[in-house]
Amino acid sequence: MPTLKMKVFHWQKLPSDVARQSRSMWAMMPNSSRELVEPDYTSLELLFSVPPTAPKEKMGPKIKKAKEITFIDPKKSFLLSIVLKQFKCSNEEIVDMIQKGDRSKLDAEILKQLLKLLPEDHEINSLKSFKEEKSELANADQFYLHLFEVPSYQLRIECMLICEETTVLLECLWPKARAIRTACETLLTSHRLPVFCQLILKVGNFLNYEVEKTHTDLLQLPRDLDFVSKAAGIHFDVMRAEASANLKKLLEIEKRLFLSTDDLKTQHAKSLQGSLDASKDLQKEFATIEKKKEELADYLCEDRKKLSLEDLFSTMTTFRELFLKALQGGNNAGHTVVVDGKEYDFHLFPSGIINPKAISFIGNGVVIHLPGLFEEAEKNEKKGLKDWEKRLIISDRAHIVFDFHQAVDGLQEVQRQAQEGKNIGTTKKGIGPTYSSKAARTGLRICDLLSDFDEFSSRFKNLAQQYKSMFPTLEIDVEGQLKKLKGYAEKIRPMVRDGVYFMYEALHGSPKKILVEGANAALLDIDFGTYPFVTSSNCTVGGVCTGLGVPPQHVGDVYGVVKAYTTRVGIGAFPTEQINEIGDLLQSRGHEWGVTTGRKRRCGWLDLVILKYAHMINGFTALALTKLDILDVLDEIKIGVAYKLGGKRIPYFPANQEILQKVEVEYETMPGWKTDTTGARKWEDLPPKAQNYIRCVENHVGVPVKWVGVGKSRESMIQLF
């Protein structure tokens, strides 16, 4: 940078004598200094100047790197570069693997890519005519030049690919084929399956009572059908089509290889023949399965041409699951509770039994099957439930479900089916008959069992005789049941309290939180539900008072629990039901099976008419909207907002089933959020469209949503306020 000079003062331009005249600064100097002095202008300039710096040398023009020469399509060249980089070795080494047929580093996907990226004829000609230095070519071009030196390089790659694909395909299909064959053989050889099918024809869904009483060997049926359940979902025809298409490719390559050079034949003939032999073995297995299928068709009295193994295995798997559920069921409608990753199935136990700090109370409104209570305890103990008997209290006014109540429940369903062509769809756990005994004032309670056992026995025998007179085929082991009941009496005695006094003390003692858990749902209430397809008790908020002996003024917040869609077990009107792929999707994603009955739940869009009706009866303080995550995959979501009859909106929920069957649902359609919500833990984590769905529910019902469930675990419940 050049030196920066000061502005030249005026006196610098004048002769020295002029500068010393008048009152100039030079004239003010002492006389002794008046000799002529010429200012050192150079020194002044340096004093008031920036120090000089050496000028930078001018840079010469940048030398541009010569651009690589390529004759290959840019996209193809780019993709090939990506493929080649995976090997971390030279082009020559990769080409050498192709020439030797070495597939150790060349899997099916890489071989497919290499085939796709082979150059066109004009690219090949341009490359071969290039006479300059090969190092100036792009990497892809250099790779191809090496590849061109290999005779029949494309056929070599195709041979390697078909052998690799065959290996992968057979590894996938062979286990499936074995599973199908084993499943077919299992169905053909199980001696229990015919008994099971006859039992279904005889008593319909009423399996648990018949099996436990007269067909105990059927308890092993689920084990027989285990192989069938493993084969369910495997599509035999799809497998066979895949294998046939691959075999066709192998045979085509074999023909081309036969016409190729001797060295190529020598190199690939063995591996290709191995793939052909393995594929033909699989075809033989398919033929064996086809014969088994024909045997099954004859065995099951089905049309050979119409029998589908997929449908058969699916049906048998459903039978297996329903059968297990029928045997595992407890007393009342059940529910699944997930805590710390463990699933508990409860029917009689309150959900709070899991909490070691909580006291659980079974109120007088519950009907109790004592064998079922202890079976439920045993099953959940295996899952980690401990010391339940120390924190469970049973009201002495609760009515008892007897074994003959359960038998009668099943017989009544059979009668309804025979007489009316339809049944109610009860759990067949004796609930209805027990409440009938209660209403007829012939029922027996826990307090009766623990009091005078002789008096209890007399009343038990009278009640049993009443049912035997109504159902002549009903067999009751009176003495055997009384003996068991006497044993249960001693087991439950430490847990039994006067329920009314217990609740009074709880309400008026030291401050505590009391959570009342209602079973079933509003639409199953004996008075307000979709009668006659209801339970036998009041499961709306009024049941808190009658089922526990709690005065109304003590009822605080009332929380309604509703899924993000609507479900129902059994028959009865269901206006928003989706008998289509939407209903199937909701059922499968939501795992909608009845905990007690094992029946597949019917599924449909969220019905806000029902929700508003439930609010009218219960007066919800807030809502818990569960299973929102089940809707994550839907493109659009509908909400039933109103019912129409004769084209006009109605402001009420119809009581009559026939009218309810005729209503037309008015829907509001919202866009789906198409986002996984299972990881959401606060409101802000939910997609805006999911938030809009929740707000829509709040606005229509007039009740705030306090909790949103996005999964099974406790951590998956988002609290909004």
XYZ file of C-alpha atoms in Angstrom:
721
model
C 0.000 0.000 0.000
C 1.559 3.444 -0.921
C 2.469 6.051 1.792
C -0.458 8.319 2.749
C 0.737 11.981 2.692
C -0.533 14.905 4.774
C -2.247 17.826 3.140
C 0.523 20.226 2.059
C 0.319 23.420 4.139
C 0.475 26.810 2.387
C 3.787 27.765 3.974
C 5.457 24.820 2.471
C 5.091 26.452 -0.903
C 6.653 29.849 0.147
C 10.274 31.012 0.214
C 11.706 30.895 3.718
C 12.088 34.696 4.092
C 8.464 35.308 3.328
C 7.519 32.679 5.848
C 9.432 34.577 8.536
C 7.777 37.944 7.951
C 4.933 39.518 9.839
C 3.408 37.375 12.593
C 4.125 33.960 11.203
C 5.280 31.266 13.531
C 8.697 31.588 12.027
C 8.817 35.283 12.913
C 7.931 34.463 16.555
C 11.094 32.414 16.978
C 13.899 33.919 19.161
C 16.456 36.121 17.370
C 19.182 33.627 17.994
C 17.292 31.198 15.915
C 16.485 33.499 13.054
C 19.118 32.106 10.814
C 17.684 30.825 7.660
C 16.353 27.359 8.288
C 14.718 25.364 5.623
C 12.074 23.033 7.085
C 12.811 19.325 6.599
C 9.698 18.597 4.650
C 10.535 14.933 4.296
C 10.717 14.458 8.077
C 7.364 16.184 8.530
C 5.766 13.989 5.964
C 7.071 10.851 7.668
C 5.946 12.107 11.106
C 2.331 12.539 10.055
C 2.094 9.583 7.678
C 1.070 5.881 7.897
C 4.147 3.660 7.716
C 4.676 2.402 4.181
C 3.942 -1.218 3.356
C 5.340 -3.326 0.609
C 2.925 -3.678 -2.291
C 1.463 -7.154 -2.840
C 2.619 -9.071 -5.782
C 0.004 -9.456 -8.424
C -1.397 -12.986 -8.622
C -1.286 -14.677 -11.924
C -4.431 -16.261 -13.436
C -5.699 -19.450 -11.717
C -4.912 -22.608 -13.542
C -8.163 -24.512 -13.994
C -8.065 -28.246 -13.451
C -8.860 -30.068 -16.612
C -12.413 -31.436 -16.597
C -12.746 -35.219 -16.675
C -13.813 -36.624 -19.984
C -16.932 -38.797 -19.945
C -19.060 -40.451 -22.602
C -21.623 -41.779 -20.100
C -24.965 -40.222 -19.181
C -24.286 -37.930 -16.127
C -26.990 -39.510 -13.958
C -25.808 -43.016 -14.780
C -22.212 -42.010 -14.100
C -23.165 -40.515 -10.725
C -25.102 -43.613 -9.634
C -22.320 -45.943 -10.713
C -19.816 -43.911 -8.688
C -21.957 -44.459 -5.600
C -22.072 -48.221 -6.260
C -18.311 -48.458 -6.821
C -17.471 -46.526 -3.643
C -19.123 -49.249 -1.550
C -16.388 -51.737 -2.411
C -13.370 -49.705 -1.228
C -11.220 -51.386 -3.841
C -10.026 -50.664 -7.369
C -12.101 -50.974 -10.524
C -9.851 -53.774 -11.689
C -10.618 -55.814 -8.547
C -14.392 -55.364 -8.990
C -14.193 -56.416 -12.641
C -12.096 -59.402 -11.599
C -14.892 -60.524 -9.204
C -17.374 -60.342 -12.077
C -15.078 -62.327 -14.346
C -14.606 -65.047 -11.702
C -18.292 -65.122 -10.698
C -17.330 -64.232 -7.107
C -20.542 -63.168 -5.295
C -18.982 -62.776 -1.851
C -19.196 -58.961 -2.090
C -21.824 -58.664 -4.806
C -25.332 -59.060 -3.397
C -28.543 -59.021 -5.446
C -29.138 -55.277 -5.110
C -25.642 -54.346 -6.293
C -25.879 -56.741 -9.219
C -29.256 -55.254 -10.181
C -27.721 -51.773 -10.107
C -24.802 -52.862 -12.264
C -27.200 -54.301 -14.843
C -29.316 -51.155 -14.879
C -26.257 -48.924 -15.274
C -24.618 -50.787 -18.164
C -23.828 -48.338 -21.003
C -25.855 -48.014 -24.205
C -24.391 -48.978 -27.589
C -23.491 -45.407 -28.531
C -21.726 -44.923 -25.190
C -19.793 -48.163 -25.696
C -18.712 -47.132 -29.200
C -17.582 -43.685 -28.002
C -15.564 -45.194 -25.178
C -13.891 -47.787 -27.347
C -12.924 -45.144 -29.934
C -11.218 -42.927 -27.314
C -7.476 -42.878 -28.128
C -6.094 -40.397 -25.618
C -4.793 -40.948 -22.083
C -7.201 -43.195 -20.181
C -6.471 -41.381 -16.882
C -8.309 -38.325 -18.253
C -11.571 -40.281 -18.284
C -14.115 -40.168 -15.464
C -14.100 -43.071 -12.990
C -17.276 -44.626 -14.423
C -15.806 -44.565 -17.938
C -12.598 -46.191 -16.698
C -14.628 -48.939 -14.960
C -16.510 -49.710 -18.154
C -13.314 -49.924 -20.200
C -12.082 -52.615 -17.797
C -15.472 -54.360 -17.924
C -15.459 -54.435 -21.753
C -12.376 -56.633 -21.609
C -14.473 -59.411 -19.945
C -16.205 -61.639 -22.541
C -20.042 -61.790 -22.150
C -19.891 -59.511 -19.127
C -23.665 -58.883 -19.141
C -24.526 -62.590 -19.135
C -22.038 -63.139 -16.316
C -23.740 -60.478 -14.200
C -27.175 -61.928 -15.022
C -26.043 -65.428 -13.979
C -24.675 -64.099 -10.700
C -27.882 -62.125 -10.102
C -30.332 -64.987 -10.741
C -28.344 -67.319 -8.475
C -28.210 -64.692 -5.735
C -31.926 -63.916 -6.073
C -32.778 -67.612 -5.995
C -30.815 -68.104 -2.779
C -32.600 -65.199 -1.095
C -36.027 -66.263 -2.376
C -35.646 -69.881 -1.294
C -34.456 -68.845 2.156
C -37.683 -66.877 2.453
C -40.104 -69.393 0.907
C -38.927 -72.706 2.323
C -39.854 -71.921 5.978
C -43.266 -70.678 4.805
C -43.848 -73.796 2.727
C -42.917 -76.020 5.670
C -45.263 -74.019 7.917
C -48.165 -74.483 5.476
C -47.499 -78.197 5.066
C -47.265 -78.715 8.850
C -50.479 -76.728 9.352
C -52.312 -78.886 6.789
C -51.066 -82.078 8.420
C -52.039 -80.778 11.874
C -55.602 -80.100 10.754
C -55.835 -83.522 9.138
C -54.536 -85.392 12.189
C -56.065 -83.487 15.133
C -58.687 -85.682 16.779
C -59.905 -82.719 18.852
C -60.885 -80.455 15.967
C -63.942 -82.493 14.866
C -65.202 -82.521 18.473
C -64.694 -78.774 18.674
C -66.600 -78.146 15.423
C -69.469 -80.363 16.541
C -69.606 -78.436 19.803
C -69.830 -75.124 17.924
C -72.742 -76.449 15.881
C -74.418 -77.674 19.042
C -74.029 -74.764 21.430
C -72.680 -71.851 19.369
C -70.385 -69.603 21.378
C -71.202 -71.305 24.664
C -67.900 -73.179 24.906
C -66.456 -72.688 28.362
C -69.191 -74.478 30.289
C -69.414 -77.466 27.916
C -65.630 -77.865 27.647
C -64.975 -77.670 31.362
C -67.810 -80.106 32.151
C -67.821 -82.695 29.385
C -64.899 -82.179 26.967
C -61.813 -81.558 29.081
C -59.557 -83.015 26.368
C -60.419 -79.970 24.247
C -58.320 -77.872 26.594
C -55.365 -79.097 24.502
C -56.916 -77.888 21.230
C -55.011 -74.545 21.197
C -51.785 -76.561 21.177
C -53.054 -78.537 18.167
C -53.753 -75.303 16.316
C -50.482 -73.605 17.232
C -48.860 -74.559 13.890
C -51.965 -73.350 12.086
C -51.757 -69.921 13.741
C -48.107 -69.672 12.661
C -49.090 -70.389 9.054
C -51.953 -67.871 9.109
C -51.200 -64.888 6.903
C -48.916 -66.811 4.528
C -50.316 -66.623 0.997
C -49.669 -69.938 -0.713
C -50.638 -68.798 -4.221
C -48.406 -65.725 -3.986
C -45.487 -67.874 -2.853
C -46.007 -70.294 -5.716
C -46.207 -67.439 -8.246
C -42.942 -65.926 -6.969
C -41.152 -69.269 -7.117
C -42.484 -70.031 -10.619
C -41.419 -66.639 -11.965
C -37.931 -67.149 -10.551
C -37.706 -70.670 -12.016
C -38.678 -69.299 -15.424
C -35.819 -66.776 -15.214
C -33.388 -69.548 -14.245
C -34.393 -71.643 -17.247
C -33.990 -68.685 -19.622
C -30.512 -67.937 -18.274
C -29.652 -71.629 -18.567
C -30.491 -71.538 -22.308
C -28.357 -68.441 -22.874
C -25.500 -69.953 -20.895
C -25.659 -73.089 -23.058
C -25.007 -70.930 -26.150
C -22.125 -69.028 -24.540
C -18.371 -69.727 -24.356
C -16.932 -72.795 -22.640
C -15.185 -70.831 -19.894
C -18.472 -69.107 -19.018
C -20.287 -72.437 -18.903
C -17.613 -73.905 -16.663
C -17.720 -70.929 -14.352
C -21.503 -70.627 -13.837
C -23.005 -74.005 -14.730
C -22.565 -75.493 -11.247
C -24.076 -72.596 -9.294
C -26.896 -72.240 -11.814
C -27.679 -75.969 -11.637
C -27.725 -75.770 -7.827
C -30.280 -72.965 -7.970
C -32.381 -74.943 -10.474
C -32.343 -78.095 -8.327
C -33.315 -76.176 -5.181
C -36.126 -74.403 -7.032
C -37.456 -77.693 -8.412
C -37.390 -79.186 -4.898
C -39.557 -76.290 -3.739
C -41.958 -76.963 -6.617
C -42.253 -80.574 -5.385
C -43.074 -79.250 -1.909
C -45.783 -77.060 -3.431
C -47.215 -80.133 -5.167
C -47.298 -81.976 -1.830
C -49.093 -79.023 -0.239
C -51.588 -79.016 -3.093
C -52.384 -82.677 -2.362
C -52.774 -81.864 1.345
C -55.108 -79.053 0.384
C -57.265 -81.494 -1.604
C -57.314 -83.884 1.364
C -58.371 -81.012 3.623
C -61.151 -80.023 1.225
C -62.516 -83.575 1.314
C -62.023 -83.780 5.096
C -63.897 -80.517 5.676
C -66.562 -81.261 3.038
C -65.474 -78.229 1.004
C -65.143 -77.675 -2.749
C -61.558 -78.484 -3.803
C -61.469 -75.615 -6.288
C -62.837 -73.026 -3.864
C -60.981 -73.933 -0.667
C -58.456 -71.246 0.290
C -55.699 -72.241 2.703
C -55.292 -68.605 3.780
C -58.970 -68.333 4.716
C -58.940 -71.727 6.399
C -55.886 -70.963 8.528
C -57.265 -67.546 9.416
C -60.582 -69.070 10.507
C -58.885 -71.747 12.583
C -56.649 -69.148 14.209
C -59.726 -67.118 15.099
C -61.304 -70.280 16.553
C -58.182 -70.808 18.634
C -58.160 -67.257 19.984
C -61.887 -67.281 20.728
C -61.577 -70.643 22.420
C -58.752 -69.402 24.641
C -60.701 -66.275 25.502
C -63.828 -68.279 26.308
C -61.860 -70.394 28.765
C -59.959 -67.501 30.304
C -62.885 -65.162 30.900
C -63.789 -63.902 34.356
C -67.144 -62.721 35.624
C -67.991 -59.325 34.292
C -67.066 -57.419 31.167
C -63.310 -57.223 31.240
C -60.696 -54.613 30.509
C -56.964 -54.656 29.921
C -54.680 -52.522 32.086
C -51.031 -51.926 31.127
C -48.573 -50.852 33.853
C -44.783 -50.832 33.457
C -45.070 -52.815 30.237
C -47.152 -55.610 31.826
C -50.689 -56.371 30.681
C -53.289 -57.340 33.260
C -56.767 -58.635 32.366
C -59.372 -57.679 34.962
C -63.013 -58.711 35.251
C -63.807 -58.612 38.983
C -60.736 -56.859 40.355
C -60.807 -53.051 40.354
C -57.962 -51.611 38.249
C -56.507 -49.992 41.370
C -55.512 -53.406 42.717
C -52.183 -52.922 40.921
C -51.362 -49.904 43.095
C -49.792 -51.214 46.355
C -50.790 -47.990 48.164
C -54.473 -48.156 47.238
C -57.368 -50.040 48.859
C -59.649 -51.701 46.296
C -63.324 -52.182 47.086
C -65.833 -54.424 45.290
C -69.206 -52.836 46.023
C -72.647 -54.263 46.582
C -73.658 -53.561 42.967
C -71.190 -56.156 41.654
C -72.149 -59.814 41.290
C -69.268 -62.143 42.166
C -68.374 -65.611 40.916
C -65.985 -66.776 43.636
C -64.124 -69.409 41.552
C -63.669 -66.700 38.883
C -62.284 -64.272 41.479
C -59.536 -66.642 42.559
C -58.781 -67.769 38.999
C -58.331 -64.111 38.048
C -56.058 -63.608 41.051
C -53.923 -66.601 40.104
C -53.505 -65.501 36.485
C -52.515 -61.962 37.419
C -50.178 -63.154 40.185
C -48.163 -64.857 37.436
C -47.879 -61.448 35.762
C -46.526 -59.813 38.926
C -49.584 -58.920 41.034
C -48.615 -59.311 44.705
C -50.373 -59.169 48.092
C -53.744 -58.393 46.473
C -55.656 -60.070 49.294
C -54.224 -57.539 51.786
C -55.724 -54.553 49.951
C -58.997 -55.979 48.568
C -62.275 -55.415 50.402
C -65.580 -57.020 49.372
C -68.994 -55.685 50.300
C -71.062 -58.162 52.304
C -74.120 -57.091 50.285
C -72.700 -58.212 46.908
C -74.659 -61.025 45.249
C -73.040 -64.351 44.353
C -72.888 -65.842 40.855
C -73.210 -69.617 41.006
C -72.056 -72.139 38.414
C -75.645 -72.913 37.472
C -76.199 -69.197 36.759
C -73.464 -69.455 34.134
C -74.943 -72.623 32.674
C -78.381 -70.985 32.473
C -76.869 -67.901 30.815
C -75.584 -70.073 27.980
C -78.824 -72.063 27.676
C -80.859 -68.843 27.451
C -78.665 -67.623 24.597
C -79.203 -70.921 22.769
C -82.951 -70.573 23.293
C -82.986 -66.998 21.974
C -81.058 -68.078 18.903
C -83.473 -70.958 18.262
C -86.676 -68.975 18.906
C -85.837 -65.519 17.523
C -82.930 -66.229 15.216
C -80.691 -63.913 17.259
C -79.206 -63.678 20.711
C -78.197 -60.800 22.970
C -74.503 -61.598 22.912
C -73.921 -61.969 26.646
C -70.579 -62.956 28.197
C -72.225 -66.212 29.345
C -70.723 -65.627 32.768
C -74.050 -65.776 34.597
C -74.479 -62.027 35.062
C -78.062 -61.777 33.754
C -79.445 -64.797 35.642
C -77.804 -63.581 38.885
C -79.406 -60.145 38.570
C -82.687 -61.931 37.769
C -82.371 -63.830 41.049
C -81.541 -60.560 42.778
C -84.634 -58.823 41.332
C -86.811 -61.882 42.127
C -85.505 -61.737 45.737
C -84.236 -65.291 45.588
C -80.550 -64.400 45.229
C -77.853 -65.098 47.799
C -75.247 -62.604 48.992
C -71.761 -62.748 50.480
C -73.197 -62.018 53.930
C -75.468 -65.075 53.596
C -72.489 -67.295 52.729
C -70.514 -66.121 55.779
C -73.427 -66.403 58.207
C -75.360 -69.643 58.937
C -74.099 -72.091 56.318
C -76.993 -74.498 56.890
C -79.488 -71.742 56.111
C -77.388 -70.748 53.118
C -77.343 -74.374 51.866
C -81.132 -74.636 52.133
C -81.687 -71.456 50.115
C -79.054 -72.533 47.582
C -80.861 -75.855 47.014
C -84.197 -74.067 46.545
C -82.697 -71.687 43.987
C -81.030 -74.559 42.119
C -84.335 -76.441 42.030
C -86.114 -73.401 40.556
C -83.675 -73.296 37.653
C -83.837 -77.069 37.118
C -87.601 -76.799 36.804
C -87.217 -74.072 34.162
C -84.449 -75.952 32.307
C -85.040 -79.714 32.570
C -81.721 -80.571 30.867
C -79.752 -78.523 33.395
C -77.544 -80.664 35.619
C -76.376 -79.225 38.954
C -73.979 -80.916 41.342
C -75.552 -79.338 44.432
C -73.421 -81.033 47.084
C -70.217 -80.587 45.112
C -70.840 -76.852 44.635
C -71.783 -76.353 48.306
C -68.545 -78.018 49.367
C -66.532 -75.642 47.171
C -68.507 -72.620 48.376
C -67.764 -73.485 51.996
C -64.059 -73.481 51.172
C -64.303 -70.113 49.378
C -66.174 -68.679 52.372
C -63.119 -69.122 54.583
C -60.818 -67.691 51.916
C -62.761 -64.437 51.518
C -63.835 -63.958 55.166
C -60.842 -61.692 56.029
C -61.667 -59.451 53.044
C -65.390 -58.927 53.690
C -66.713 -55.709 55.318
C -70.043 -54.012 55.797
C -69.914 -52.024 52.573
C -72.076 -49.110 53.639
C -70.130 -48.485 56.841
C -66.805 -48.895 55.010
C -67.754 -46.211 52.476
C -69.114 -43.904 55.189
C -65.812 -44.048 57.063
C -63.879 -43.509 53.835
C -65.936 -40.420 52.989
C -65.908 -38.858 56.469
C -62.495 -39.911 57.735
C -59.123 -38.367 56.896
C -59.021 -36.693 53.447
C -58.339 -39.168 50.657
C -58.844 -39.590 46.956
C -61.640 -41.987 45.992
C -61.872 -43.172 42.402
C -65.005 -45.047 41.372
C -64.549 -47.347 38.392
C -67.642 -48.128 36.358
C -67.775 -51.282 34.245
C -69.130 -51.493 30.698
C -70.371 -48.254 29.123
C -73.340 -45.902 29.098
C -74.974 -47.667 26.157
C -74.978 -50.948 28.115
C -76.868 -49.513 31.103
C -80.017 -51.540 31.876
C -82.151 -48.355 31.850
C -80.382 -46.035 29.402
C -78.555 -48.413 27.052
C -79.568 -49.924 23.706
C -82.096 -52.273 25.293
C -82.311 -55.283 25.141
C -78.632 -55.451 24.112
C -77.465 -54.230 27.503
C -75.986 -55.529 30.735
C -78.138 -56.197 33.775
C -77.041 -53.318 35.989
C -76.714 -49.534 36.050
C -73.258 -48.675 34.767
C -73.913 -44.929 34.409
C -72.989 -42.442 37.130
C -76.136 -43.271 39.125
C -74.583 -46.663 39.796
C -72.058 -44.914 42.056
C -74.827 -44.251 44.559
C -76.738 -47.533 44.246
C -73.706 -49.756 43.690
C -71.639 -48.436 46.588
C -74.023 -46.735 48.968
C -72.531 -43.278 48.362
C -74.822 -40.226 48.851
C -75.145 -38.073 45.674
C -73.585 -34.973 47.265
C -70.274 -36.805 47.558
C -69.981 -37.421 43.832
C -67.311 -35.031 42.559
C -65.729 -35.007 39.120
C -67.167 -37.381 36.523
C -64.733 -38.389 33.781
C -66.007 -39.939 30.585
C -63.654 -42.328 28.812
C -64.161 -42.559 25.055
C -62.091 -43.982 22.211
C -61.199 -41.804 19.229
C -63.510 -44.109 17.271
C -66.546 -46.199 18.303
C -66.665 -49.934 19.035
C -69.258 -52.457 20.104
C -69.152 -56.142 21.039
C -72.087 -58.304 20.005
C -75.219 -57.392 18.125
C -77.387 -54.282 18.353
C -77.781 -51.056 16.387
C -74.524 -49.324 15.494
C -75.203 -46.284 13.239
C -71.563 -45.305 12.519
C -70.296 -48.874 12.030
C -67.931 -49.340 9.070
C -68.328 -52.797 7.541
C -65.468 -52.187 5.128
C -61.707 -51.739 5.013
C -61.945 -48.819 7.484
C -63.663 -51.023 10.052
C -61.111 -53.787 9.454
C -58.235 -51.324 9.845
C -59.603 -49.948 13.127
C -60.160 -53.477 14.418
C -56.683 -54.724 13.534
C -54.738 -51.593 14.572
C -56.759 -51.233 17.763
C -56.601 -54.966 18.650
C -60.333 -54.852 19.206
C -61.218 -58.138 20.888
C -63.528 -58.476 23.877
C -61.423 -59.310 26.966
C -64.091 -61.633 28.363
C -65.785 -63.012 25.254
C -62.846 -62.896 22.870
C -65.262 -61.670 20.218
C -64.120 -59.325 17.500
C -65.389 -55.827 18.261
C -67.355 -54.023 15.604
C -65.720 -50.701 14.723
C -66.838 -47.405 13.225
C -66.356 -43.649 13.201
C -66.640 -41.696 16.441
C -70.355 -41.144 17.200
C -70.789 -37.780 18.950
C -74.555 -38.295 19.198
C -73.893 -41.215 21.555
C -71.227 -39.231 23.409
C -73.572 -36.280 23.938
C -76.286 -38.686 25.095
C -73.865 -40.218 27.621
C -73.034 -36.685 28.795
C -76.740 -35.930 29.306
C -77.003 -38.894 31.676
C -73.654 -38.676 33.457
C -72.760 -34.977 33.392
C -69.104 -35.324 32.488
C -66.616 -32.928 34.034
C -64.008 -33.833 31.430
C -63.226 -36.491 28.843
C -60.362 -38.910 28.348
C -60.002 -39.493 24.585
C -58.062 -42.736 24.115
C -56.512 -44.607 21.170
C -55.944 -41.480 19.072
C -52.883 -43.182 17.583
C -55.073 -45.797 15.868
C -56.205 -43.050 13.462
C -52.621 -42.064 12.533
C -52.646 -43.790 9.127
C -55.961 -42.499 7.762
C -56.105 -40.003 4.880
C -59.383 -38.594 6.161
C -61.445 -39.088 9.298
C -65.183 -38.793 9.750
C -67.091 -37.851 12.889
C -70.808 -38.579 13.301
C -72.279 -35.275 14.479
C -76.051 -35.798 14.088
C -78.802 -38.317 13.318
C -81.524 -37.838 10.726
C -84.903 -39.545 10.481
C -86.883 -39.005 7.300
C -84.316 -36.433 6.181
C -84.728 -34.300 9.336
C -82.282 -33.923 12.202
C -83.424 -35.323 15.550
C -82.114 -33.834 18.814
C -82.309 -37.069 20.834
C -80.915 -40.600 20.883
C -83.710 -43.061 19.928
C -84.681 -45.622 22.573
C -86.221 -48.110 20.141
C -83.805 -50.440 18.347
C -85.860 -50.578 15.142
C -85.858 -46.774 14.871
C -82.162 -46.625 15.713
C -81.475 -49.032 12.851
C -83.112 -46.560 10.434
C -81.278 -43.356 11.385
C -79.007 -41.691 8.849
C -75.749 -40.352 10.229
C -74.582 -36.851 9.318
C -70.794 -36.778 9.197
C -68.184 -34.069 9.446
C -65.053 -35.004 7.472
C -61.616 -33.918 8.630
C -58.178 -34.463 7.039
C -56.009 -37.134 8.636
C -52.657 -36.127 10.105
C -50.730 -39.115 8.614
C -48.139 -38.858 11.376
C -47.099 -41.267 14.128
C -48.391 -39.837 17.427
C -47.262 -42.644 19.737
C -44.214 -40.657 20.806
C -46.203 -37.534 21.768
C -46.049 -36.674 25.463
C -47.528 -33.176 25.522
C -50.144 -31.213 23.584
C -47.565 -29.420 21.451
C -46.194 -32.772 20.223
C -49.472 -33.634 18.503
C -49.846 -32.690 14.820
C -52.092 -29.630 14.255
C -54.680 -31.767 12.423
C -54.855 -34.134 15.395
C -55.319 -31.133 17.688
C -58.159 -29.946 15.439
C -59.818 -33.372 15.715
C -59.736 -33.177 19.525
C -61.064 -29.596 19.547
C -63.890 -30.669 17.224
C -64.962 -33.303 19.783
C -64.860 -30.728 22.581
C -66.898 -28.181 20.628
C -69.656 -30.617 19.653
C -70.019 -32.262 23.076
C -69.417 -29.155 25.169
C -66.990 -30.968 27.477
C -63.212 -30.378 27.619
C -60.804 -33.201 26.808
C -58.440 -33.529 29.769
C -56.469 -36.584 28.635
C -55.446 -37.885 25.203
C -54.212 -41.467 24.881
C -51.653 -42.322 22.168
C -50.638 -45.806 23.293
C -51.106 -48.570 25.858
C -48.698 -47.425 28.549
C -49.390 -44.938 31.314
C -46.711 -42.660 29.849
C -48.719 -42.489 26.608
C -51.507 -40.497 28.274
C -51.158 -36.768 27.559
C -52.711 -34.505 30.215
C -53.956 -31.191 28.812
C -54.836 -29.396 32.046
